[in-house]
Amino acid sequence: MAKITSGLGTSHIPLLGYMVDKGESHLEKWAPIFDGYTFTKKWIREQKPDVVILVYNDHATSFDMKVIPTFAIGCGEEYHPADEGYGARPVPVVKGSPILAWHITASLIKQGFDMTIVNEMDVDHGLTVPLSMVFGEVEEWPCQVIPLAVNTVVYPSPTGERCLALGNAIRTAVEQFPEDLNVQVWGTGGMSHQLLGERAGLINQAWDLAFMDDLKSDYKKLAAISQVEYIRESGTEGCEMVMWLIMRGALNHQVNEIHRHYHVPVSNTALGHLIYENTDTMNLEDKP
Ligand code: DHB
Ligand code: FE
């Protein structure tokens, strides 16, 4: 049986991908940022996930105002790094996991989540920067990836409640897959930031830290945060944080937080990163 063993949350700041690609990630001046992933790089080598379900948002790269899927799942064989205006990142092609992805899609649709199925798309920094931060500079990504794209760019985004429930449905889907696979779910984006407008540059450290504290056990409180509240408290792009709730929903009721890193500022953003490992076996939905 396939099993979700752990979840990981991380910001996906494009500048960090640029630092890696320029060979600057080892510079002393960036140590306060990259050192926060040293534990993670060792941990992932030990964990050896077969598949990562990588929850991210496309930033008007493969989807634009013509088509805005709320939840899209990649069922393709592979995904190329996108050209976001400064050339495609020189990172490996992302290998998909079509058989598992189609299984998850069928299960999610039966469970009431009307997923958009995507077989061909390029993937932007939302997906490739987390891979670089966790796996470092590699010839090939060491696992298969199922991209799960969430609209957090154009109002309205899905609610936190819906995201938590989607995570839980992903867990059900994965556990019904007959092959023995070690599956991780990553939630990316955030933390507080606003890239445009009068409040550009906004960072709310207290809000970010409370979010990271509450995600472990008080996830239902976080799921009740509205998009307007995200925007007010954490900036227009802060609502990327709903994607961490999909990761959380895919885990058990009880998790161990085995790593946490927070650094402000990075580019225009607060950088957040944490790792949860499952402990008990209680499904989130079974918890009263
Ligand atoms: C930045 C952060 C993001 O999450 C993003 O998608 C684009 C830019 C930034 O901090 O520069
Ligand atoms: Fe983003």
GROMACS .gro file of C-alpha atoms and ligand atoms in nm:
model
  300
    1MET     CA    1   0.000   0.000   0.000
    2ALA     CA    2   0.116   0.352  -0.069
    3LYS     CA    3   0.152   0.568   0.240
    4ILE     CA    4   0.197   0.936   0.315
    5THR     CA    5   0.486   0.942   0.561
    6SER     CA    6   0.552   1.312   0.605
    7GLY     CA    7   0.470   1.664   0.500
    8LEU     CA    8   0.689   1.962   0.430
    9GLY     CA    9   0.606   2.330   0.407
   10THR     CA   10   0.831   2.584   0.238
   11SER     CA   11   0.825   2.925   0.074
   12HIS     CA   12   0.910   2.922  -0.297
   13ILE     CA   13   1.096   3.250  -0.339
   14PRO     CA   14   1.224   3.285  -0.698
   15LEU     CA   15   1.539   3.473  -0.592
   16LEU     CA   16   1.659   3.159  -0.412
   17GLY     CA   17   1.634   2.958  -0.732
   18TYR     CA   18   1.840   3.226  -0.901
   19MET     CA   19   2.105   3.203  -0.624
   20VAL     CA   20   2.125   2.826  -0.665
   21ASP     CA   21   2.150   2.853  -1.044
   22LYS     CA   22   2.428   3.113  -1.021
   23GLY     CA   23   2.622   2.886  -0.784
   24GLU     CA   24   2.585   3.140  -0.501
   25SER     CA   25   2.385   2.936  -0.254
   26HIS     CA   26   2.704   2.849  -0.060
   27LEU     CA   27   2.811   3.211  -0.007
   28GLU     CA   28   2.850   3.312   0.356
   29LYS     CA   29   2.609   3.602   0.316
   30TRP     CA   30   2.323   3.367   0.226
   31ALA     CA   31   2.397   3.122   0.510
   32PRO     CA   32   2.108   3.245   0.730
   33ILE     CA   33   1.875   3.137   0.450
   34PHE     CA   34   2.030   2.820   0.307
   35ASP     CA   35   2.149   2.679   0.643
   36GLY     CA   36   1.782   2.639   0.731
   37TYR     CA   37   1.768   2.361   0.469
   38THR     CA   38   2.082   2.170   0.573
   39PHE     CA   39   1.882   1.942   0.805
   40THR     CA   40   1.622   1.892   0.530
   41LYS     CA   41   1.877   1.787   0.268
   42LYS     CA   42   2.013   1.516   0.499
   43TRP     CA   43   1.664   1.411   0.609
   44ILE     CA   44   1.536   1.370   0.253
   45ARG     CA   45   1.836   1.153   0.160
   46GLU     CA   46   1.738   0.920   0.443
   47GLN     CA   47   1.365   0.931   0.371
   48LYS     CA   48   1.401   0.856   0.000
   49PRO     CA   49   1.042   0.937  -0.101
   50ASP     CA   50   0.923   0.763  -0.417
   51VAL     CA   51   0.676   1.036  -0.499
   52VAL     CA   52   0.621   1.393  -0.381
   53ILE     CA   53   0.277   1.546  -0.427
   54LEU     CA   54   0.391   1.905  -0.465
   55VAL     CA   55   0.119   2.158  -0.392
   56TYR     CA   56   0.207   2.494  -0.547
   57ASN     CA   57   0.057   2.783  -0.736
   58ASP     CA   58   0.133   2.870  -1.093
   59HIS     CA   59   0.217   3.242  -1.122
   60ALA     CA   60   0.048   3.323  -1.457
   61THR     CA   61   0.301   3.095  -1.628
   62SER     CA   62   0.107   2.795  -1.758
   63PHE     CA   63  -0.233   2.932  -1.659
   64ASP     CA   64  -0.334   3.292  -1.716
   65MET     CA   65  -0.654   3.495  -1.728
   66LYS     CA   66  -0.780   3.269  -2.008
   67VAL     CA   67  -0.792   2.960  -1.787
   68ILE     CA   68  -0.783   2.960  -1.407
   69PRO     CA   69  -0.828   2.614  -1.257
   70THR     CA   70  -0.896   2.621  -0.884
   71PHE     CA   71  -0.735   2.280  -0.829
   72ALA     CA   72  -0.533   2.121  -1.112
   73ILE     CA   73  -0.344   1.791  -1.096
   74GLY     CA   74  -0.060   1.694  -1.327
   75CYS     CA   75  -0.109   1.348  -1.474
   76GLY     CA   76   0.167   1.380  -1.735
   77GLU     CA   77   0.496   1.196  -1.783
   78GLU     CA   78   0.713   1.504  -1.734
   79TYR     CA   79   0.716   1.880  -1.688
   80HIS     CA   80   0.978   2.124  -1.811
   81PRO     CA   81   1.099   2.422  -1.609
   82ALA     CA   82   0.918   2.728  -1.743
   83ASP     CA   83   1.069   3.039  -1.893
   84GLU     CA   84   0.938   3.307  -1.657
   85GLY     CA   85   1.093   3.593  -1.851
   86TYR     CA   86   1.461   3.534  -1.780
   87GLY     CA   87   1.501   3.192  -1.947
   88ALA     CA   88   1.411   2.850  -1.809
   89ARG     CA   89   1.595   2.751  -1.491
   90PRO     CA   90   1.882   2.510  -1.567
   91VAL     CA   91   1.738   2.240  -1.343
   92PRO     CA   92   1.636   1.883  -1.432
   93VAL     CA   93   1.310   1.803  -1.604
   94VAL     CA   94   1.050   1.704  -1.346
   95LYS     CA   95   0.937   1.342  -1.387
   96GLY     CA   96   0.569   1.282  -1.317
   97SER     CA   97   0.396   0.977  -1.172
   98PRO     CA   98   0.109   0.929  -1.419
   99ILE     CA   99  -0.033   0.602  -1.285
  100LEU     CA  100  -0.056   0.725  -0.927
  101ALA     CA  101  -0.171   1.070  -1.042
  102TRP     CA  102  -0.461   0.923  -1.242
  103HIS     CA  103  -0.552   0.700  -0.948
  104ILE     CA  104  -0.555   1.003  -0.714
  105THR     CA  105  -0.757   1.204  -0.965
  106ALA     CA  106  -1.022   0.934  -0.999
  107SER     CA  107  -1.045   0.899  -0.623
  108LEU     CA  108  -1.063   1.277  -0.564
  109ILE     CA  109  -1.340   1.316  -0.819
  110LYS     CA  110  -1.534   1.032  -0.655
  111GLN     CA  111  -1.481   1.208  -0.322
  112GLY     CA  112  -1.633   1.529  -0.462
  113PHE     CA  113  -1.327   1.728  -0.573
  114ASP     CA  114  -1.369   1.817  -0.940
  115MET     CA  115  -1.004   1.832  -1.035
  116THR     CA  116  -0.877   1.984  -1.358
  117ILE     CA  117  -0.657   1.724  -1.528
  118VAL     CA  118  -0.339   1.857  -1.687
  119ASN     CA  119  -0.118   1.640  -1.905
  120GLU     CA  120   0.112   1.906  -2.044
  121MET     CA  121   0.240   2.215  -1.870
  122ASP     CA  122   0.562   2.389  -1.778
  123VAL     CA  123   0.631   2.441  -1.410
  124ASP     CA  124   0.746   2.772  -1.263
  125HIS     CA  125   0.938   2.874  -0.950
  126GLY     CA  126   0.642   2.770  -0.734
  127LEU     CA  127   0.740   2.409  -0.801
  128THR     CA  128   1.109   2.416  -0.898
  129VAL     CA  129   1.240   2.636  -0.615
  130PRO     CA  130   1.114   2.402  -0.337
  131LEU     CA  131   1.280   2.111  -0.524
  132SER     CA  132   1.611   2.303  -0.532
  133MET     CA  133   1.589   2.404  -0.166
  134VAL     CA  134   1.526   2.045  -0.054
  135PHE     CA  135   1.734   1.839  -0.300
  136GLY     CA  136   2.004   2.096  -0.381
  137GLU     CA  137   2.193   2.087  -0.708
  138VAL     CA  138   2.137   1.746  -0.865
  139GLU     CA  139   2.164   1.590  -1.211
  140GLU     CA  140   1.817   1.441  -1.175
  141TRP     CA  141   1.542   1.497  -0.918
  142PRO     CA  142   1.560   1.181  -0.705
  143CYS     CA  143   1.185   1.113  -0.700
  144GLN     CA  144   0.872   1.144  -0.908
  145VAL     CA  145   0.658   1.454  -0.861
  146ILE     CA  146   0.283   1.502  -0.893
  147PRO     CA  147   0.220   1.874  -0.938
  148LEU     CA  148  -0.097   1.997  -0.771
  149ALA     CA  149  -0.162   2.356  -0.875
  150VAL     CA  150  -0.393   2.576  -0.667
  151ASN     CA  151  -0.525   2.913  -0.775
  152THR     CA  152  -0.398   3.164  -0.520
  153VAL     CA  153  -0.336   3.439  -0.776
  154VAL     CA  154  -0.682   3.550  -0.887
  155TYR     CA  155  -0.971   3.612  -0.646
  156PRO     CA  156  -1.138   3.391  -0.531
  157SER     CA  157  -0.896   3.128  -0.407
  158PRO     CA  158  -1.032   2.807  -0.253
  159THR     CA  159  -1.111   2.832   0.117
  160GLY     CA  160  -0.882   2.696   0.385
  161GLU     CA  161  -1.155   2.447   0.482
  162ARG     CA  162  -1.167   2.315   0.129
  163CYS     CA  163  -0.788   2.290   0.117
  164LEU     CA  164  -0.772   2.097   0.444
  165ALA     CA  165  -1.045   1.862   0.316
  166LEU     CA  166  -0.864   1.817  -0.016
  167GLY     CA  167  -0.552   1.713   0.173
  168ASN     CA  168  -0.755   1.459   0.365
  169ALA     CA  169  -0.905   1.323   0.042
  170ILE     CA  170  -0.553   1.293  -0.104
  171ARG     CA  171  -0.458   1.080   0.195
  172THR     CA  172  -0.755   0.849   0.134
  173ALA     CA  173  -0.664   0.825  -0.235
  174VAL     CA  174  -0.297   0.745  -0.170
  175GLU     CA  175  -0.381   0.478   0.089
  176GLN     CA  176  -0.599   0.298  -0.167
  177PHE     CA  177  -0.310   0.263  -0.413
  178PRO     CA  178  -0.188  -0.098  -0.407
  179GLU     CA  179   0.183  -0.041  -0.473
  180ASP     CA  180   0.419   0.008  -0.175
  181LEU     CA  181   0.522   0.370  -0.218
  182ASN     CA  182   0.667   0.624   0.021
  183VAL     CA  183   0.473   0.942  -0.058
  184GLN     CA  184   0.530   1.291   0.079
  185VAL     CA  185   0.305   1.594   0.045
  186TRP     CA  186   0.465   1.938   0.025
  187GLY     CA  187   0.276   2.264   0.072
  188THR     CA  188   0.457   2.562  -0.074
  189GLY     CA  189   0.425   2.940  -0.092
  190GLY     CA  190   0.410   3.224   0.155
  191MET     CA  191   0.479   3.337   0.405
  192SER     CA  192   0.346   3.691   0.446
  193HIS     CA  193   0.426   3.908   0.146
  194GLN     CA  194   0.279   4.160  -0.090
  195LEU     CA  195   0.455   4.224  -0.420
  196LEU     CA  196   0.247   4.512  -0.561
  197GLY     CA  197   0.037   4.810  -0.460
  198GLU     CA  198   0.053   5.057  -0.175
  199ARG     CA  199   0.139   4.794   0.084
  200ALA     CA  200   0.415   4.628  -0.127
  201GLY     CA  201   0.684   4.492   0.103
  202LEU     CA  202   0.443   4.407   0.385
  203ILE     CA  203   0.565   4.133   0.617
  204ASN     CA  204   0.381   4.027   0.933
  205GLN     CA  205   0.622   3.822   1.140
  206ALA     CA  206   0.386   3.769   1.435
  207TRP     CA  207   0.116   3.638   1.200
  208ASP     CA  208   0.360   3.399   1.027
  209LEU     CA  209   0.491   3.254   1.352
  210ALA     CA  210   0.138   3.205   1.486
  211PHE     CA  211   0.045   3.027   1.161
  212MET     CA  212   0.341   2.790   1.200
  213ASP     CA  213   0.252   2.727   1.566
  214ASP     CA  214  -0.115   2.658   1.494
  215LEU     CA  215  -0.062   2.437   1.189
  216LYS     CA  216   0.040   2.138   1.399
  217SER     CA  217  -0.270   2.104   1.618
  218ASP     CA  218  -0.495   2.406   1.566
  219TYR     CA  219  -0.529   2.354   1.192
  220LYS     CA  220  -0.908   2.395   1.203
  221LYS     CA  221  -0.861   2.750   1.334
  222LEU     CA  222  -0.630   2.824   1.040
  223ALA     CA  223  -0.875   2.667   0.796
  224ALA     CA  224  -1.134   2.926   0.899
  225ILE     CA  225  -0.917   3.220   0.785
  226SER     CA  226  -1.086   3.393   0.491
  227GLN     CA  227  -0.902   3.518   0.185
  228VAL     CA  228  -0.978   3.878   0.286
  229GLU     CA  229  -0.820   3.811   0.626
  230TYR     CA  230  -0.510   3.660   0.460
  231ILE     CA  231  -0.478   3.970   0.244
  232ARG     CA  232  -0.532   4.210   0.533
  233GLU     CA  233  -0.295   4.036   0.774
  234SER     CA  234  -0.034   3.881   0.548
  235GLY     CA  235  -0.049   4.076   0.221
  236THR     CA  236  -0.199   3.994  -0.117
  237GLU     CA  237   0.036   3.699  -0.176
  238GLY     CA  238   0.007   3.575   0.183
  239CYS     CA  239  -0.295   3.368   0.080
  240GLU     CA  240  -0.048   3.123  -0.077
  241MET     CA  241  -0.045   2.982   0.277
  242VAL     CA  242  -0.371   2.792   0.211
  243MET     CA  243  -0.153   2.541   0.026
  244TRP     CA  244   0.016   2.447   0.353
  245LEU     CA  245  -0.330   2.339   0.473
  246ILE     CA  246  -0.353   2.085   0.190
  247MET     CA  247  -0.026   1.936   0.316
  248ARG     CA  248  -0.153   1.940   0.674
  249GLY     CA  249  -0.483   1.777   0.576
  250ALA     CA  250  -0.297   1.490   0.412
  251LEU     CA  251  -0.128   1.397   0.741
  252ASN     CA  252  -0.253   1.232   1.056
  253HIS     CA  253  -0.421   1.417   1.339
  254GLN     CA  254  -0.097   1.399   1.538
  255VAL     CA  255   0.234   1.486   1.382
  256ASN     CA  256   0.586   1.552   1.505
  257GLU     CA  257   0.739   1.879   1.396
  258ILE     CA  258   1.095   1.766   1.334
  259HIS     CA  259   1.232   2.084   1.181
  260ARG     CA  260   1.147   2.453   1.153
  261HIS     CA  261   1.318   2.750   0.991
  262TYR     CA  262   1.201   3.111   0.963
  263HIS     CA  263   1.395   3.405   0.826
  264VAL     CA  264   1.296   3.763   0.742
  265PRO     CA  265   1.331   3.913   0.490
  266VAL     CA  266   1.422   3.716   0.181
  267SER     CA  267   1.353   3.907  -0.139
  268ASN     CA  268   1.010   4.060  -0.060
  269THR     CA  269   0.900   3.774   0.157
  270ALA     CA  270   0.918   3.607   0.494
  271LEU     CA  271   1.076   3.265   0.443
  272GLY     CA  272   0.912   2.979   0.630
  273HIS     CA  273   0.993   2.609   0.627
  274LEU     CA  274   0.892   2.314   0.843
  275ILE     CA  275   0.871   1.934   0.835
  276TYR     CA  276   0.610   1.710   0.994
  277GLU     CA  277   0.632   1.335   1.037
  278ASN     CA  278   0.320   1.129   1.104
  279THR     CA  279   0.293   0.978   1.450
  280ASP     CA  280  -0.047   0.827   1.529
  281THR     CA  281  -0.271   0.676   1.266
  282MET     CA  282  -0.581   0.883   1.331
  283ASN     CA  283  -0.733   1.039   1.026
  284LEU     CA  284  -0.804   1.412   1.060
  285GLU     CA  285  -1.169   1.356   0.973
  286ASP     CA  286  -1.213   1.099   1.252
  287LYS     CA  287  -1.112   1.355   1.513
  288PRO     CA  288  -1.419   1.502   1.685
  289DHB     C1  289   0.848   3.655  -0.435
  289DHB     C2  290   0.783   3.558  -0.359
  289DHB     C3  291   0.692   3.472  -0.419
  289DHB     O1  292   0.622   3.377  -0.351
  289DHB     C4  293   0.668   3.480  -0.553
  289DHB     O2  294   0.584   3.392  -0.608
  289DHB     C5  295   0.732   3.578  -0.629
  289DHB     C6  296   0.822   3.664  -0.569
  289DHB     C7  297   0.948   3.748  -0.374
  289DHB     O3  298   0.959   3.753  -0.253
  289DHB     O4  299   1.018   3.815  -0.447
  290FE      FE  300   0.453   3.283  -0.501
   0.00000   0.00000   0.00000
